Coordinates of C-alpha atoms in Angstrom, one line a residue:
X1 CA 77.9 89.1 30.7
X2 CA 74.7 87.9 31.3
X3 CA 74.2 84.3 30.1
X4 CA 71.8 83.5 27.0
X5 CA 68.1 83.0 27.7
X6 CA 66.6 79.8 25.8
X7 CA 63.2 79.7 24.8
X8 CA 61.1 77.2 26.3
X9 CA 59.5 76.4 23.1
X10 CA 60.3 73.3 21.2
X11 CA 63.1 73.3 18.3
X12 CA 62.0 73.6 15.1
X13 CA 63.1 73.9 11.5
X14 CA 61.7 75.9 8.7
X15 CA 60.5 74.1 5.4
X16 CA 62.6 74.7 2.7
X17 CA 61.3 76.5 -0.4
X18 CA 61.6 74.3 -3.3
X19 CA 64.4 75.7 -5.6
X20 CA 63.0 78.4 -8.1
X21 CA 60.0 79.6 -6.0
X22 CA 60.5 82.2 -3.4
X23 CA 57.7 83.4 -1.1
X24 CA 57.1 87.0 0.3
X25 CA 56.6 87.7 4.1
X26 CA 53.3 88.4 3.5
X27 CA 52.7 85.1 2.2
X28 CA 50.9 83.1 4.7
X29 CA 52.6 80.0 5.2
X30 CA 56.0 81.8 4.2
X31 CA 57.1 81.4 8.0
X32 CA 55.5 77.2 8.5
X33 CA 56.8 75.6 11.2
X34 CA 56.7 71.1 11.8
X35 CA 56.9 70.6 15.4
X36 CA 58.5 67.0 15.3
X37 CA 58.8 65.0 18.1
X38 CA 61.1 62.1 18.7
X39 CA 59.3 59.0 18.3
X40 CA 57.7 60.7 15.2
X41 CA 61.2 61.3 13.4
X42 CA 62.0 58.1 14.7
X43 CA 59.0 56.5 12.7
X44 CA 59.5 59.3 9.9
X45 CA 63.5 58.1 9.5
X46 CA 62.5 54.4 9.5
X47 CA 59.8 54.7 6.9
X48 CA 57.8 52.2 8.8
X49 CA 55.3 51.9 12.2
X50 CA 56.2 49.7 15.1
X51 CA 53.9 47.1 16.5
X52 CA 53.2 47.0 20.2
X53 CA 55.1 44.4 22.0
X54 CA 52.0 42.8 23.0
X55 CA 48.7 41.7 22.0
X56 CA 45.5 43.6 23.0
X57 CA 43.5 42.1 25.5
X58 CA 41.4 39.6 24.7
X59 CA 42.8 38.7 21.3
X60 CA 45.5 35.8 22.4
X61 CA 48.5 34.8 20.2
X62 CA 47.9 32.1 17.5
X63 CA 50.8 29.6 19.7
X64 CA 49.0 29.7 22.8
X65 CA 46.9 26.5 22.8
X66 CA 45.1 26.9 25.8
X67 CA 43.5 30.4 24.9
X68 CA 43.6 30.7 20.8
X69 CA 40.7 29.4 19.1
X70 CA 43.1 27.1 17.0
X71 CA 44.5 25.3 20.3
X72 CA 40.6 25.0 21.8
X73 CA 39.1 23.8 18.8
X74 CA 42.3 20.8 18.7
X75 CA 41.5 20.5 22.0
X76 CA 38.0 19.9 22.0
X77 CA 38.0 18.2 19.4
X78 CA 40.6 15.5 20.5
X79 CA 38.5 15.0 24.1
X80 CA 35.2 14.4 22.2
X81 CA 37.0 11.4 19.9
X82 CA 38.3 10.1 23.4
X83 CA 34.8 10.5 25.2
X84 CA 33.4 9.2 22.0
X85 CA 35.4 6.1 21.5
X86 CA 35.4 4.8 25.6
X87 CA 31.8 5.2 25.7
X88 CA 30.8 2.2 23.3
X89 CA 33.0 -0.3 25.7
X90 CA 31.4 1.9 28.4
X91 CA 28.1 1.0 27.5
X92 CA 29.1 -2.6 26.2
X93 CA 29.8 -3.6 30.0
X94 CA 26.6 -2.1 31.8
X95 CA 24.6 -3.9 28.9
X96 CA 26.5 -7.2 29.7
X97 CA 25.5 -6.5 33.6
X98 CA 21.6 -6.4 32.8
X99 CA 21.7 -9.5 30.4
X100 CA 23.0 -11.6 33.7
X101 CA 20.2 -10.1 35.9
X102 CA 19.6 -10.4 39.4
X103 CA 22.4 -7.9 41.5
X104 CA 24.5 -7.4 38.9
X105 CA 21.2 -6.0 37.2
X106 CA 21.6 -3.5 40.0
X107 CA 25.2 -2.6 39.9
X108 CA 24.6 -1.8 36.2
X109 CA 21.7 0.3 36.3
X110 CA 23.9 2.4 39.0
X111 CA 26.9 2.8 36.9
X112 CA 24.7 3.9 33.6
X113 CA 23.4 6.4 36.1
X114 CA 26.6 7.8 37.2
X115 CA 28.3 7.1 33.7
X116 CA 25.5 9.7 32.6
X117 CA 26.4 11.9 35.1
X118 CA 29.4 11.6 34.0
X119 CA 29.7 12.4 31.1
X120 CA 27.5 15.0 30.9
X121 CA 29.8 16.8 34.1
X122 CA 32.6 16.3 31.6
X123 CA 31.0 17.4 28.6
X124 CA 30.2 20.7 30.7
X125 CA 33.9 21.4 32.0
X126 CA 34.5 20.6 28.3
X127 CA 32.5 23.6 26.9
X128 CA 33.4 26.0 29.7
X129 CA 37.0 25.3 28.9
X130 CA 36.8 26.0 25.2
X131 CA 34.1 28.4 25.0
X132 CA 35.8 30.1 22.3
X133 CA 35.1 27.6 19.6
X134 CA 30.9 27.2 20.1
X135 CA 28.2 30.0 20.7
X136 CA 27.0 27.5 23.5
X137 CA 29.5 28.3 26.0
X138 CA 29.5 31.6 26.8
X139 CA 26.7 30.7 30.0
X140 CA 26.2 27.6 32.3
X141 CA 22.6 27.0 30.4
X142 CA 24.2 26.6 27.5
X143 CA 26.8 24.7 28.4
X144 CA 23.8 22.5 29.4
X145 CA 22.5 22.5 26.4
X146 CA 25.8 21.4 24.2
X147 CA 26.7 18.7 26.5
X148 CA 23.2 17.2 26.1
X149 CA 23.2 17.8 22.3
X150 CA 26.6 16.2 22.2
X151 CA 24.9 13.1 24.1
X152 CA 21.7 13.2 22.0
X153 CA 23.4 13.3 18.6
X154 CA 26.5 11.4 19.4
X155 CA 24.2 8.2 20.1
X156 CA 22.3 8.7 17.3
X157 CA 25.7 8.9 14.7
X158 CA 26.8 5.9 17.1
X159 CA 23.6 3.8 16.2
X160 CA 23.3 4.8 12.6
X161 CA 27.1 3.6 12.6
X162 CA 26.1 0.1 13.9
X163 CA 23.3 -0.2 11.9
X164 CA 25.6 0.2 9.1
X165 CA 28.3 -1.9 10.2
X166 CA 26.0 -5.1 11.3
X167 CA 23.7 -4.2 7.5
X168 CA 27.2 -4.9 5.6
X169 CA 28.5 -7.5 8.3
X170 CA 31.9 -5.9 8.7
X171 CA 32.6 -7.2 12.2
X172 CA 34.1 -3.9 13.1
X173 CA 32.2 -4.2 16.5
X174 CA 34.4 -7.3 17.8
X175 CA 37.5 -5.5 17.5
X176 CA 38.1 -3.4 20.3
X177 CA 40.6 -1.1 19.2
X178 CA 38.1 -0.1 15.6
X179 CA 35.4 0.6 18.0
X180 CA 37.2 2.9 20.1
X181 CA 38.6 4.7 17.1
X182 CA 35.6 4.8 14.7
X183 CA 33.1 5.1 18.1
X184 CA 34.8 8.5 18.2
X185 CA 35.3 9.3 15.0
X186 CA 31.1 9.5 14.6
X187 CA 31.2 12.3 17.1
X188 CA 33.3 14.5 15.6
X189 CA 30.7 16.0 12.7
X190 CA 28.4 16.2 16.2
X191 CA 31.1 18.6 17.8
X192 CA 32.5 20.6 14.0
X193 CA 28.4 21.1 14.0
X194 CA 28.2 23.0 17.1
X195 CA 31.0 24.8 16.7
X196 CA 31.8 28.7 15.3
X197 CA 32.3 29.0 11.1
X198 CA 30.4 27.7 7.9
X199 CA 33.7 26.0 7.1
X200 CA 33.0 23.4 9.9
X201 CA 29.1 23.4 10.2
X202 CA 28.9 22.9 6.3
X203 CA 30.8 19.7 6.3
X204 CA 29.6 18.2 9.4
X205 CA 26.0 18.5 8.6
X206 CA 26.5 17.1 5.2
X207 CA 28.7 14.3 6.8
X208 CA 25.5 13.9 9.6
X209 CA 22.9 13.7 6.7
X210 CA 24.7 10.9 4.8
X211 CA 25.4 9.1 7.9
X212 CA 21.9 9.3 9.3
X213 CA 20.4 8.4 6.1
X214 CA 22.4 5.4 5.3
X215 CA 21.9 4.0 9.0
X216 CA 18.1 4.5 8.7
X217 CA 18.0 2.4 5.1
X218 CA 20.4 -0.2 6.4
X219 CA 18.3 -0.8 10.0
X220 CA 15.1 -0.5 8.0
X221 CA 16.5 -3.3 5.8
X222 CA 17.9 -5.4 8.7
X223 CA 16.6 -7.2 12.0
X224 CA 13.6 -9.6 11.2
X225 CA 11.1 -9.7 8.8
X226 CA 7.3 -8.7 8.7
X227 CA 6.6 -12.5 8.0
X228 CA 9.1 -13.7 11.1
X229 CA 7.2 -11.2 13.4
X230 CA 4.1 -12.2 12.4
X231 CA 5.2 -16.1 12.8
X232 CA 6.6 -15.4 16.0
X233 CA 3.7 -13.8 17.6
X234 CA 1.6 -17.2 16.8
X235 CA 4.8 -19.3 17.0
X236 CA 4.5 -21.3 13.8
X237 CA 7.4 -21.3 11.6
X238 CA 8.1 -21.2 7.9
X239 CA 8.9 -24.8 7.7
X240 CA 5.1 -25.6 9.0
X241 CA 2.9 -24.0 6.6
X242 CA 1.2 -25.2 4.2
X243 CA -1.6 -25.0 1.6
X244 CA -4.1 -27.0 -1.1
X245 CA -5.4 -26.5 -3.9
X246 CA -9.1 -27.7 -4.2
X247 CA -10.5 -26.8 -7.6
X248 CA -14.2 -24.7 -7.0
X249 CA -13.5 -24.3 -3.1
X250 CA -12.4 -21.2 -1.1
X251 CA -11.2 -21.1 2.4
X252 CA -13.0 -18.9 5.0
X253 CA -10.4 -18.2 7.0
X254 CA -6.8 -19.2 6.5
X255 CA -4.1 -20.4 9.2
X256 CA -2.3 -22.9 7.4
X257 CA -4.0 -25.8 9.3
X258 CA -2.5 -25.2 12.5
X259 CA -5.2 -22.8 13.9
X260 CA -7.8 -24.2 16.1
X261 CA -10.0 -27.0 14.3
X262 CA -7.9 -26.4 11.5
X263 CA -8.6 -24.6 7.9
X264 CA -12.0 -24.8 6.4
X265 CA -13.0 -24.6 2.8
X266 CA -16.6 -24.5 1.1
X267 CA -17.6 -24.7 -2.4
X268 CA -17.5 -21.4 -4.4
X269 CA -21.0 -19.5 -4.0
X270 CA -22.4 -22.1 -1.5
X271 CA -23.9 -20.4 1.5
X272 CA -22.5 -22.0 4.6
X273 CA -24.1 -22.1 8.4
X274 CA -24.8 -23.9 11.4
X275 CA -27.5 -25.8 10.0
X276 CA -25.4 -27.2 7.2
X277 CA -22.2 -28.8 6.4
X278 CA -22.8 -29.5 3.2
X279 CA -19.3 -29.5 0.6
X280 CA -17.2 -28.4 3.7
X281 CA -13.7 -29.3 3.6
X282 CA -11.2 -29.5 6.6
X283 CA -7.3 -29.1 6.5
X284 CA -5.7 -30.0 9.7
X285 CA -1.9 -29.9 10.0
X286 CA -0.5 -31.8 12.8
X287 CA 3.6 -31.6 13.5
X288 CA 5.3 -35.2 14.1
X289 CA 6.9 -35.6 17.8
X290 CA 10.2 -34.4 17.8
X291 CA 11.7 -38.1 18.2
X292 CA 9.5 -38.7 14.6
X293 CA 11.5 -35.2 12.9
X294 CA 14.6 -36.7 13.2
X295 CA 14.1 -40.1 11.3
X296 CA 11.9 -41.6 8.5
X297 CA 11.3 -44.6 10.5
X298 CA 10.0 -44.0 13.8
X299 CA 8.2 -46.3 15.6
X300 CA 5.9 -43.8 17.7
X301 CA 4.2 -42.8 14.5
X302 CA 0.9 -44.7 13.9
X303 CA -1.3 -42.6 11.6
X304 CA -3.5 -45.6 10.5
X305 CA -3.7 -44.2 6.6
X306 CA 0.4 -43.6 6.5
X307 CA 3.8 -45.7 6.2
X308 CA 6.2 -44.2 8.5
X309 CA 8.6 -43.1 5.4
X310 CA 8.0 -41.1 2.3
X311 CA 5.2 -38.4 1.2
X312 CA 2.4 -40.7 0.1
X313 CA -1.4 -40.1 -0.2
X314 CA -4.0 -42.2 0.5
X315 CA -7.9 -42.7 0.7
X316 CA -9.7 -44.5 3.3
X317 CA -12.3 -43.4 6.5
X318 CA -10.8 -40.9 9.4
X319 CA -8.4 -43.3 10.9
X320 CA -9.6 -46.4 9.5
X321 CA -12.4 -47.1 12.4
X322 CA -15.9 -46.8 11.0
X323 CA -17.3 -47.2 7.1
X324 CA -19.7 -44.6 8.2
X325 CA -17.3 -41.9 8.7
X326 CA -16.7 -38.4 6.1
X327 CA -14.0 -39.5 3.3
X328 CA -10.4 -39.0 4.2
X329 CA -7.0 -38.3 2.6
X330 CA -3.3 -37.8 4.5
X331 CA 0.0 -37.4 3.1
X332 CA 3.3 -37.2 5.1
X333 CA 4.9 -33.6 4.4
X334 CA 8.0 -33.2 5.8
X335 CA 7.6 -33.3 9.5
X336 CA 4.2 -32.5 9.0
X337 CA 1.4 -35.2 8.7
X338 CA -1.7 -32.6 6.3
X339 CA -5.2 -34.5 6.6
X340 CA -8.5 -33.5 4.7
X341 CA -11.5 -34.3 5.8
X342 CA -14.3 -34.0 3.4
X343 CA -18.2 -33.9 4.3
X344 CA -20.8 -34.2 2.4
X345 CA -21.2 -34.0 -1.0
X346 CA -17.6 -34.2 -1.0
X347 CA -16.0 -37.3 -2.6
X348 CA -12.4 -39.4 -1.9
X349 CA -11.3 -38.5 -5.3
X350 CA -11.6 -34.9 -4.9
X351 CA -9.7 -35.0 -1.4
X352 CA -6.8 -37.1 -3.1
X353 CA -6.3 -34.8 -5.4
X354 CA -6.5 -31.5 -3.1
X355 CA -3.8 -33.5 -1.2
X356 CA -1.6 -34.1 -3.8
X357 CA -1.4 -30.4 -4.4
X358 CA 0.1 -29.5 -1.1
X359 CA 3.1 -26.9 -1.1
X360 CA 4.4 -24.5 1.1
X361 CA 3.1 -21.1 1.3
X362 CA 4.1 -18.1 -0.5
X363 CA 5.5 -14.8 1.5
X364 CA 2.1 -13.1 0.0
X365 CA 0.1 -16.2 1.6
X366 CA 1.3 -15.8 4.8
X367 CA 0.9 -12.1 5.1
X368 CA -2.5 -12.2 4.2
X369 CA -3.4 -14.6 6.5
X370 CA -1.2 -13.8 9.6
X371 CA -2.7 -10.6 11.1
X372 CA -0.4 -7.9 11.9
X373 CA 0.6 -8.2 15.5
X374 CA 2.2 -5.6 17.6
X375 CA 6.1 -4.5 17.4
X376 CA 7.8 -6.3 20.7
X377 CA 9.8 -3.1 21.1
X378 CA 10.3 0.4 20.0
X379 CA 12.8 -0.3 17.8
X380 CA 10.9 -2.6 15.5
X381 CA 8.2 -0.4 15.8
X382 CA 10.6 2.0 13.9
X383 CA 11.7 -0.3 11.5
X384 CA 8.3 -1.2 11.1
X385 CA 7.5 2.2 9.9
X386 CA 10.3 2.7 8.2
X387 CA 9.0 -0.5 5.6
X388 CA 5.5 0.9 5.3
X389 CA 7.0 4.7 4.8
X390 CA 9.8 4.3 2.4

C-alpha cells in the first residue's frame, strides 16, 4: 500500500465558532485559517515579548563607564577638578621663578609655555575621550575650542575666587590642600556649562553669574585706593599733607606745600601777575631728616624760629637774618616743619593765625588737587573703571 502523501503546506487549525453561532459554507471567513509559527506561539503562550540579548549599536549600557554618557560625564568631570586644582600650585611656582629674575626668569617663562601646551593637549584628549557629554567634541576644531574655553573661563572663576577670598581675608590661599580642592571646584560650573542638558547648563551659569559678580565687587573694592595711586605717582604720603586756613585768601594751585616753590595763596578777587606780589602768601612744607622723625630732640634741627620739641608757632623775619625781610610764621607739625611766608600787604598776625590752623587734608582735598595719573597696570586700570562705573 502506497504510503500517505503530506502536504507541504504548513499545519494549521481552524478557529472555533463561538458556541451558539454557526456559519454556512458560503460564509466567507467560515473556512479562516492562523498560520502560527513557533516563536509567535512562543510569544503568544508567554503573554509577553523578549528583549534582544544586546543593545543596539551605538546606544551603550548604563554600567559601562567608559562609553555611557553617565560614566563620561563622572569622568570628565573628576579630570577637570584635578586639572583645576594642580594648576594654581602650577602657576604659583613659575610666578615664584619670575619674581627671582635673571635665569630662573627664563626657566619660568619656558615651563608656562609648555604648562600651556600642556594643558591645552590634555584638555583636547579630554574632550575627544568624552565626546558624548559636550556638542564640542564631535570634531578636532571643536575640541579646540572647549579646551581653550575651559582655559579662558576656568581662570576667570579662579581669579574671581581669589578676589573673593583675599576681599574677606580667609587665608584659604596658604593652605595647600583648600587650594587644590576649591582651585578645582571653580572649574566645574566651567565644564557642567559646556556640557549636553538644561539640567547642567542651568545651574552652572547661575553658579558662574554669582561667582563672577561677587569677584568683580570684591576686586573693585580691594587693592589700593584712588588717593594711594594718586600719592604714589608723586610720592608724597598721607602723613605729609597738609593745609591752612587764611580767612579772605584762595590758593591758586594746591599741592600741599610740597610741590615746587610750594603753595601760593592771594587775596579773594585780587588780580595777581608778574608785576605784582602784592597779598601773596606762601606755604612751604619741608619733611625733617629722618634722624629728626625719630625723636623730639634732635640736634641736627636748627630752624632758627623753632624749639626742637613740640608744635609751636611763632613770628619773626625768614630765618631770623634781616629786619628787611617778608613777615614769617613756622610751626613744627609732626615730622613736618609748615612755613608761611607772607608779602606785602600781608601782616605777622595774619600768618600766625593761618598757621595755627594747620590740619591734615581731607580725602576730597587730596583728590582735587592730585591729578589723576595713569593705572601702573591693567588690572588697576580695571578696578579703576570698575569705581567710576559702579
Amino acid at each position: 500500500m502506497a504510503a500517505p502523501r503530506h502536504s507541504a503546506q504548513p499545519r494549521s487549525r481552524r478557529t472555533p465558532a463561538e458556541p451558539g453561532t454557526s456559519r454556512s459554507p458560503a460564509e466567507p471567513g467560515a473556512h479562516a485559517v492562523e498560520v502560527w509559527s513557533g516563536t509567535r506561539r512562543d510569544q503568544a503562550d508567554s503573554g509577553t515579548r523578549r528583549e534582544p540579548a544586546e543593545s543596539p549599536a551605538g546606544r551603550p549600557r548604563w554600567t559601562d563607564p567608559a562609553a555611557s554618557r553617565p560614566g563620561q560625564l563622572v569622568w570628565q568631570l573628576v579630570t577637570v577638578w584635578v586639572l583645576g586644582g594642580c594648576a594654581p600650585l602650577v602657576l604659583a611656582g613659575i610666578t615664584r621663578g619670575f619674581d627671582l629674575g635673571g635665569g630662573v626668569a627664563v626657566l619660568a617663562t619656558v615651563m608656562l609655555v609648555v604648562a600651556a601646551l600642556g594643558a591645552v593637549a590634555l584638555l583636547y584628549l579630554l574632550a575627544r575621550a568624552t565626546s558624548v557629554v559636550t556638542p564640542l567634541g564631535a570634531t578636532p576644531a571643536r575640541r579646540l575650542l572647549w579646551a581653550a574655553l575651559m582655559i579662558g573661563g576656568g581662570t576667570i572663576a579662579w581669579l574671581a575666587g581669589r578676589a573673593i577670598v583675599n576681599a574677606h581675608d580667609l587665608g584659604i590661599l596658604h593652605n595647600g590642600r583648600l587650594t587644590v580642592l576649591l582651585g578645582g571646584a571653580v572649574m566645574l560650573p566651567v565644564a557642567a556649562l559646556l556640557t549636553r542638558g538644561w539640567w547642567l547648563r542651568t545651574p552652572a551659569a547661575l553658579i558662574l553669574l554669582v561667582l563672577a559678580g561677587s569677584g568683580l565687587v570684591a576686586f573693585r573694592d580691594s587693592g589700593p585706593s584712588e588717593i594711594d595711586l594718586r600719592l604714589a605717582h608723586t610720592g608724597w604720603t598721607r602723613d605729609q599733607l597738609r593745609v591752612v586756613t587764611i580767612p579772605g585768601y584762595q590758593p591758586t594751585h594746591q599741592s600741599f606745600g610740597l610741590g615746587s616753590g610750594g603753595d601760593e595763596y592771594r587775596a579773594t578777587g585780587a588780580i595777581l601777575n608778574s608785576s605784582s606780589v602784592t597779598g601773596r602768601i606762601r606755604l612751604v612744607a619741608t619733611l625733617l631728616p629722618i634722624e629728626c622723625q625719630l625723636t623730639p630732640d634732635c640736634p641736627g634741627f636748627a630752624h632758627p624760629l623753632l624749639p626742637p620739641t613740640g608744635p609751636s608757632t611763632f613770628l619773626g623775619t625768614a630765618w631770623g637774618i634781616d629786619e628787611t625781610d617778608p613777615p614769617n610764621a613756622a610751626i613744627r607739625d609732626g615730622d613736618l616743619i609748615l612755613e608761611l611766608t607772607g608779602g606785602p600787604g600781608v601782616t605777622s598776625a595774619q600768618l600766625r593765625t593761618a598757621v595755627a590752623t594747620a590740619r591734615r587734608a581731607t580725602d576730597a582735598e587730596v583728590l582735587t588737587a592730585l591729578p589723576e595719573s595713569a593705572a601702573p597696570n591693567p588690572a588697576e586700570a580695571l578696578r579703576r573703571w570698575l569705581r567710576n562705573h559702579t
